[in-house]
Structures are given as C-alpha cells and as structure tokens.
Coordinates of C-alpha atoms (C1' of nucleotides) in Angstrom, one line a residue:
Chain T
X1 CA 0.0 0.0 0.0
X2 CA 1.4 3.0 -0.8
X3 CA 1.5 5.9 1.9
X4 CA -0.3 9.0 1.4
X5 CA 1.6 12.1 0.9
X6 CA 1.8 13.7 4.5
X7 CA 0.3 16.6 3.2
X8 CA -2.3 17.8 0.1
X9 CA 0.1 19.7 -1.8
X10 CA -2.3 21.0 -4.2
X11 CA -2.7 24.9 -3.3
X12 CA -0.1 25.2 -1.1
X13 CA 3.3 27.3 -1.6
X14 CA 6.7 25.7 -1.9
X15 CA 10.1 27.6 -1.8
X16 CA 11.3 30.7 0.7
X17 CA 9.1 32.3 2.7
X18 CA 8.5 35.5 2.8
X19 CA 8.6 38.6 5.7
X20 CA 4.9 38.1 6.1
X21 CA 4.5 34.6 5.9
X22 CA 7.3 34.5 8.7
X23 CA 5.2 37.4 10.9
X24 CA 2.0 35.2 10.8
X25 CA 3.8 32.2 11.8
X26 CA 5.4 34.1 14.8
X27 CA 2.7 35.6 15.7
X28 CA 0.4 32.3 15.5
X29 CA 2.9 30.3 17.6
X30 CA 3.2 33.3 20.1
X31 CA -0.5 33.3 20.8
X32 CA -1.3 29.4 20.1
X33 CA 2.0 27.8 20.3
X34 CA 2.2 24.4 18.0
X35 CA 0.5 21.6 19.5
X36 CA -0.9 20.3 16.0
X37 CA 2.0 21.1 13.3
X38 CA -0.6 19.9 10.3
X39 CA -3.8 21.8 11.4
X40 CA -1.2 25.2 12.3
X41 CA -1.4 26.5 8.9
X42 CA -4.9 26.0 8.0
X43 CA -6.0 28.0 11.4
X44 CA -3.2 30.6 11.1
X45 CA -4.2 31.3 7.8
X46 CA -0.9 30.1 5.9
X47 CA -0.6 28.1 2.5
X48 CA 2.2 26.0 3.7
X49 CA 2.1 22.4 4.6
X50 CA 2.5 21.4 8.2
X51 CA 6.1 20.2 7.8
X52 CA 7.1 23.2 5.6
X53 CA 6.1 25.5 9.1
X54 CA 7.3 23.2 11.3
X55 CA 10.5 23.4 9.8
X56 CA 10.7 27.0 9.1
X57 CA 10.4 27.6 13.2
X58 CA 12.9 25.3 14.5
X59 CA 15.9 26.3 11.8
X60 CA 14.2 30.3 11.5
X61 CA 12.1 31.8 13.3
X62 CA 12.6 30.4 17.2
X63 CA 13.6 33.0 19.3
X64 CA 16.8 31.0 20.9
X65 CA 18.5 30.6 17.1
X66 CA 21.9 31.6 17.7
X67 CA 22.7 33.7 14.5
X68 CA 26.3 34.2 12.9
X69 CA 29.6 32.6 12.6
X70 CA 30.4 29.0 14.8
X71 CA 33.0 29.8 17.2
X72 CA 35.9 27.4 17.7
X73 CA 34.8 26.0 20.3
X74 CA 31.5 25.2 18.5
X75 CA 33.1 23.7 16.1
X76 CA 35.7 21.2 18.1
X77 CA 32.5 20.3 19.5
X78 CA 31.1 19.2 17.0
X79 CA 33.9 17.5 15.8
X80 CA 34.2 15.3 18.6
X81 CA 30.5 14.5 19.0
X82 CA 30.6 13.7 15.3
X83 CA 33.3 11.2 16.3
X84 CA 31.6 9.7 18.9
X85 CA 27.8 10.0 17.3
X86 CA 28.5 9.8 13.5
X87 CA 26.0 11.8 11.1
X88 CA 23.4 12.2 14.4
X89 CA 22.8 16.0 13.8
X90 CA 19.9 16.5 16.4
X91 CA 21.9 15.3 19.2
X92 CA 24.9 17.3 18.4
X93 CA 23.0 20.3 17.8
X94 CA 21.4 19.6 21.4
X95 CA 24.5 19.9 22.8
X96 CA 25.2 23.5 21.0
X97 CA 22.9 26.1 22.7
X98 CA 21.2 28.0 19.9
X99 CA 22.0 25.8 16.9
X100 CA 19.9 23.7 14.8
X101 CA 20.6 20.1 13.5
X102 CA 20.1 21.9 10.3
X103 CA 22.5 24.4 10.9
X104 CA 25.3 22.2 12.5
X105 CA 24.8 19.5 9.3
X106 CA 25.3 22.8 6.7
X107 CA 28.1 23.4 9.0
X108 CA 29.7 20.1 9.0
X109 CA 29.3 19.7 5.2
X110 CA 31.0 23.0 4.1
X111 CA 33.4 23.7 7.0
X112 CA 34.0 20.6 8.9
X113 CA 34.0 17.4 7.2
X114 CA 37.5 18.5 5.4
X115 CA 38.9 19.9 8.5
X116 CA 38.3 17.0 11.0
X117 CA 39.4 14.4 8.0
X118 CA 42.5 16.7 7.7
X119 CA 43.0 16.6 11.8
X120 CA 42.5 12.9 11.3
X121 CA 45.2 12.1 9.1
X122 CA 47.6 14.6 11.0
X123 CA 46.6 12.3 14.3
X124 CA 47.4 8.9 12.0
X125 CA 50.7 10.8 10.8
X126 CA 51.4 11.4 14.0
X127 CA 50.6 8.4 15.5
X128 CA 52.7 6.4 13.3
X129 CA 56.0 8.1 13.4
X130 CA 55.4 7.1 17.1
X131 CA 54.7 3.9 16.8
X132 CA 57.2 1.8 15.1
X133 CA 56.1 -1.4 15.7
X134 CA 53.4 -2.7 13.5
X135 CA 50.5 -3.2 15.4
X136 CA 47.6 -5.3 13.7
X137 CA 43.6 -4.5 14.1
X138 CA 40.9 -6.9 13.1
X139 CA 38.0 -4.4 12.9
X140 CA 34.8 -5.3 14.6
X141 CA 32.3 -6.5 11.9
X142 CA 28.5 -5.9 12.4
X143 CA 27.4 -9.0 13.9
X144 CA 23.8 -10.5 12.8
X145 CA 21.6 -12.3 15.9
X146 CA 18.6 -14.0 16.0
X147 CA 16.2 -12.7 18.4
X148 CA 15.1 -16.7 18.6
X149 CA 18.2 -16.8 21.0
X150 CA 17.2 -17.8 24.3
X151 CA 19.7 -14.6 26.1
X152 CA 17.9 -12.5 24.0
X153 CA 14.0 -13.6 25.1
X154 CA 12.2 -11.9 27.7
X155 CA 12.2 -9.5 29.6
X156 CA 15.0 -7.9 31.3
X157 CA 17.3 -10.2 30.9
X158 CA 20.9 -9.6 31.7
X159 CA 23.5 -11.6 30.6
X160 CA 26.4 -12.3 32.9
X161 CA 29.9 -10.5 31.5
X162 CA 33.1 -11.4 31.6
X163 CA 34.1 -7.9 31.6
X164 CA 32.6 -4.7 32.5
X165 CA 34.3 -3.0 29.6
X166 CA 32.2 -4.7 27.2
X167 CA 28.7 -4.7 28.2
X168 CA 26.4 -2.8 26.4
X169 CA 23.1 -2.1 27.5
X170 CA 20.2 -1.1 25.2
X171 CA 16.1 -0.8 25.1
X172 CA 15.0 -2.7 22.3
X173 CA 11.5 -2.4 21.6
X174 CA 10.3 -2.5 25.2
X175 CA 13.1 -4.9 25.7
X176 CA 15.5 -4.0 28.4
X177 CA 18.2 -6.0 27.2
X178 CA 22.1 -6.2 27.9
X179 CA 24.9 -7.8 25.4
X180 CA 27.6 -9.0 26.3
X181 CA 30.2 -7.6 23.9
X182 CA 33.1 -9.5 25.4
X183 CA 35.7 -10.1 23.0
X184 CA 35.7 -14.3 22.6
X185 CA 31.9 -14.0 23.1
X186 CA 30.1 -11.2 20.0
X187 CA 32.4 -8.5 19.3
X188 CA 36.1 -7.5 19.7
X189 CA 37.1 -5.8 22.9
X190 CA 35.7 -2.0 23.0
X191 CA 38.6 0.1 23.3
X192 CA 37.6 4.0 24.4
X193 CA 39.8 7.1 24.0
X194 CA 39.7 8.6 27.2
X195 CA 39.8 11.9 25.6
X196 CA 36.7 10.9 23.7
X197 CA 35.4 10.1 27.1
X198 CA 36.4 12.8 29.0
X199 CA 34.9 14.9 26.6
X200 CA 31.3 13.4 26.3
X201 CA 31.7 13.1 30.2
X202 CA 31.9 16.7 30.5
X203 CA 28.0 17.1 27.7
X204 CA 26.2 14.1 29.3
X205 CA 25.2 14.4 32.7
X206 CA 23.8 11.5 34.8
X207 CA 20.2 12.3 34.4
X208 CA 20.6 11.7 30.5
X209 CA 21.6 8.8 30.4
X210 CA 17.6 8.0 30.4
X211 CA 16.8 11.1 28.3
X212 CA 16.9 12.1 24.7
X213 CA 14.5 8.5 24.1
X214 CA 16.6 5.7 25.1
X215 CA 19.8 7.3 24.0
X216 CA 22.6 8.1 26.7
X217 CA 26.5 7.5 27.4
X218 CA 28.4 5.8 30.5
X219 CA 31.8 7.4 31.3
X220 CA 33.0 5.6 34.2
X221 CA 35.5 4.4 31.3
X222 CA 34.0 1.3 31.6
X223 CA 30.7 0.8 29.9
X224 CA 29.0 2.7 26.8
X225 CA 25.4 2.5 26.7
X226 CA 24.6 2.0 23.2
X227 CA 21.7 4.3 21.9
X228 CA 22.8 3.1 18.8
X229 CA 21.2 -0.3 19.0
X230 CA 18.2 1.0 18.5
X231 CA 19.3 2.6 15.3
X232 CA 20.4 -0.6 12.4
X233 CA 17.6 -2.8 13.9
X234 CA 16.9 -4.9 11.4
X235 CA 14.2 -8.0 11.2
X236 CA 12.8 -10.5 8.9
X237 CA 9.5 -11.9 8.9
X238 CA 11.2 -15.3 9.6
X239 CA 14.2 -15.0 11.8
X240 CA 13.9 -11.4 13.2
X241 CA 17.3 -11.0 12.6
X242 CA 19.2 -7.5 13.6
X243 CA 22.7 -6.5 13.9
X244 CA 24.2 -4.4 16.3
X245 CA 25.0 -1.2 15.7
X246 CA 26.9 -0.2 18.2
X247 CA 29.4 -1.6 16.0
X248 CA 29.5 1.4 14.2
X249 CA 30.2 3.4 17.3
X250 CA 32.9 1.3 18.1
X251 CA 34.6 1.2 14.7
X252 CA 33.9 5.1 15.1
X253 CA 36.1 5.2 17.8
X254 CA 38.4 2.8 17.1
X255 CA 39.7 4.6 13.5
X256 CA 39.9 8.1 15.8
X257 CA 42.3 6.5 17.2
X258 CA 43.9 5.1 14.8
X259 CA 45.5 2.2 16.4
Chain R
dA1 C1' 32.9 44.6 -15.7
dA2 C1' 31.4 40.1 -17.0
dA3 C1' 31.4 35.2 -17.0
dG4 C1' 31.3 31.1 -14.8
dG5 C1' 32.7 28.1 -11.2
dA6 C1' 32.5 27.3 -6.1
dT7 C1' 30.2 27.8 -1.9
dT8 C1' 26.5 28.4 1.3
dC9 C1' 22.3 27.4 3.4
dA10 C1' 17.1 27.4 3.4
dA11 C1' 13.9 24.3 2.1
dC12 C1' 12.1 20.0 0.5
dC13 C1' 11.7 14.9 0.2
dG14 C1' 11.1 10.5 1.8
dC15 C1' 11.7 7.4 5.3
dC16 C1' 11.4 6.0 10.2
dT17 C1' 9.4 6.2 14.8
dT18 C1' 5.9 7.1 18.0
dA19 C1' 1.4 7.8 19.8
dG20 C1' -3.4 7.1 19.5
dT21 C1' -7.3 4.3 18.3
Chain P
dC1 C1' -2.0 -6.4 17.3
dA2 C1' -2.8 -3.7 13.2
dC3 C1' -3.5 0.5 11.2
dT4 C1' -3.1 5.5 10.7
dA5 C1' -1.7 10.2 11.5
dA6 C1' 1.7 13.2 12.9
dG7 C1' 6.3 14.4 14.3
dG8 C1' 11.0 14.0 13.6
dC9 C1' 15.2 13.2 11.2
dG10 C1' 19.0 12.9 7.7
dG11 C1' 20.0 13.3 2.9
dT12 C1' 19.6 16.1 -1.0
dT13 C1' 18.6 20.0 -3.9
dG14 C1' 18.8 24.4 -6.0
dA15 C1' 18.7 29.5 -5.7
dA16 C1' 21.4 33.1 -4.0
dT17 C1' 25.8 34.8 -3.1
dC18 C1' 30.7 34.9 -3.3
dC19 C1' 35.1 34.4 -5.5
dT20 C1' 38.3 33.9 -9.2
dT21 C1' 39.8 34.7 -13.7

DNA sequence: AAAGGATTCAACCGCCTTAGT
DNA sequence: CACTAAGGCGGTTGAATCCTT
C-alpha cells in the first residue's frame, strides 16, 4: 500500500518564505504555540504544509536561534560528537545552545568534514611516526543475531559479563536487554579514548543517560550505553534478525584512534 | 565589468518512529 | 496487534551569493 503524501500539496506554496508569511507564523505560535504542526497553517491562515512551518520555526524563526559565525569551540565540538555520534545531527546540535541540527549539518558539510578528515590524518601521521612497531587491528564487523536466541528472550534479561568494559546495555523495543560484547563471546574488545570520554563526560550528565528517548553514554570508562542499538535494527518476517550497531560506534572510535 | 565556477544554506523529500485508536 | 496520523530526522537540492579569472 502505498502511503499518502503527508500533506495535500495542491494549493499550497513551496520555496522561501517571505517577511509576512514569517510574521504570521510568529505571531500564530506566540499566541497558540504548536501543538498540532498539520492543522497550524490551516487556522493561522498560511498556505504552507505542516512540515514546511514546522521546519521553518525550528531552523528560522525560534527566538533562541543563535545567529552568525560558529566559534571554535563550537566547532571542536562538533567534531568530537561527530566522532563519537556519527551523522546524528539533532543530538549534536542539542548539545550546542542556539544551533539547529540543520545548521550544525550545513556546518559540517561546508566547513567541517575537510577539516576533522585533515585533523585525522595529522593524528594517523602522528601516530605512526610514534609507533614503530606494526601493530595489527581486526576491525569489529556488524554481527547479525537471532532474536530466537534464548539470552535475547524476555524481559530484562541480563547476561552475565566477563568484563565490565564490554557490556552494552540497550532498550530494544520494550526490551531492556544487555549484550555482552566481550571479545571471545560477539564483538572485539571496546577500546575507548579517554579523551573521547572525557569529553562526552563533560556534555552528558547522569540524568541523560535516560533522556533524549533511550539514548545516553556511561563514562566511568568502563561501559557505553549504546543508543545506537536501536538505530540498524533490522528484522525479517522469519528469523527477526538484527545487527548491532553499536558496531559502528565502536569502529567510530576505534579509526579516531587510529590504532 | 562580466562570466562562470564554487560555496553556502534554506527548504524540500522521503523514510522512520511514535502515539493514538 | 494492526493501522493510521503526525512528528522528527538525515540526505539532498537548487537558488542566491561569493570568489576567481
């Protein structure tokens, strides 16, 4: 079955918006605020879709948009969460006061994305003249599971782990589920950079670590809990089969550093 | 001054997730 | 549990602007 279009196009205007448009919208949200993106237009008297306003307040027209140039800071910031996160724009633009996913993935594609590949390879060149000895990495592969496992059925179930380092804990559908990522077990051993850590450390406090959906960190330089399992999920009528994402994350952190 | 190539960024598109029924 | 509507997100596009020749 194919999905209706989220909105009736027909009638409605496409393309930048102008002053006025922008003053009714402002001026609708002020009084109203949005509680119902798709009926906003119709009752404030726009001919946008829903999503076209929705979008033009949270990367326009919201009073707490940070305007102007991204300081360095900003931008080392977003480097590192990008390292850590991958191409997860909300989240690192949550962490930037006043800056919009929209903004910080602009950002990133013009200004960053050569810079942090060129602080990259200075970090390998580095890194290398250091190291003489050849030092070999066999790079975590996504690993496929059947959800027909018996560790992964029911509720709440925690597998025992050989070592802290490698447990990853995840809500899967309702599932509260741990895996073990011990390295003779699913995955190779998680190695953190502690300057990786330090630094989320310092943007995730305690209380978010249940926040922002499922999604949260653990720096006690032990543990990551993986909002990314949530993210690949992947099923089958037949086997339910998923992978685990947190591979990614892992690999993510492994080439920073390069070893 | 003009042409055209490069860059920027607002806006759109389509997919996914979530909430409600 | 299935279905639908709505919200949210990341990827992409294209017009406007900037820069170089």
């Amino acid at each position: 079955m194919v999905r209706a279009p989220c909105c009736e196009k027909m009638g409605l205007k496409k393309g930048p918006w102008t002053h006025q448009e922008d003053r009714i919208l402002i001026d609708y949200i002020n009084l109203h605020g949005h509680p119902n993106w798709r009926a906003l237009p119709k009752h404030a008297g726009l001919l946008r879709c829903g999503k076209s306003c929705r979008l033009r307040w949270i990367n326009y027209l919201r009073p707490d948009i940070k305007r102007g140039n991204f300081s360095r800071e900003e931008e080392d910031t977003i480097i590192q969460l990008h390292t850590a996160m991958g191409n997860r724009w909300s989240l690192i633009a949550g962490r930037i006061p006043g800056r919009t996913a929209n903004d910080v993935k602009n950002y990133w594609n013009t200004h960053l994305r050569s810079r942090a590949k060129q602080q990259k390879k200075e970090h390998q060149d580095a890194k290398s003249s250091e190291d003489h000895a050849m030092v070999t990495v066999i790079k975590p592969q996504p690993r496929t599971f059947s959800k027909t496992l018996s560790w992964f059925k029911g509720d709440n179930q925690i597998l025992e782990t050989h070592d802290d380092r490698n447990l990853i804990r995840s809500s899967t559908k309702g599932v509260d589920t741990n895996y073990n990522m011990s390295a003779g077990v699913i995955s190779s051993p998680i190695i953190l950079d502690d300057s990786v850590n330090e630094f989320l450390k310092e943007l995730f406090d305690e209380g978010e670590k249940s926040i922002d959906g499922e999604i949260g960190w653990s720096f006690d330089g032990s543990q990551i809990e993986g909002e990314a399992l949530n993210v690949v999920e992947q099923e089958d009528n037949e086997n339910s089969l998923f992978e685990f994402p947190t591979d990614e994350v892992i690999w993510n952190l492994l080439d920073t550093e390069q070893l």
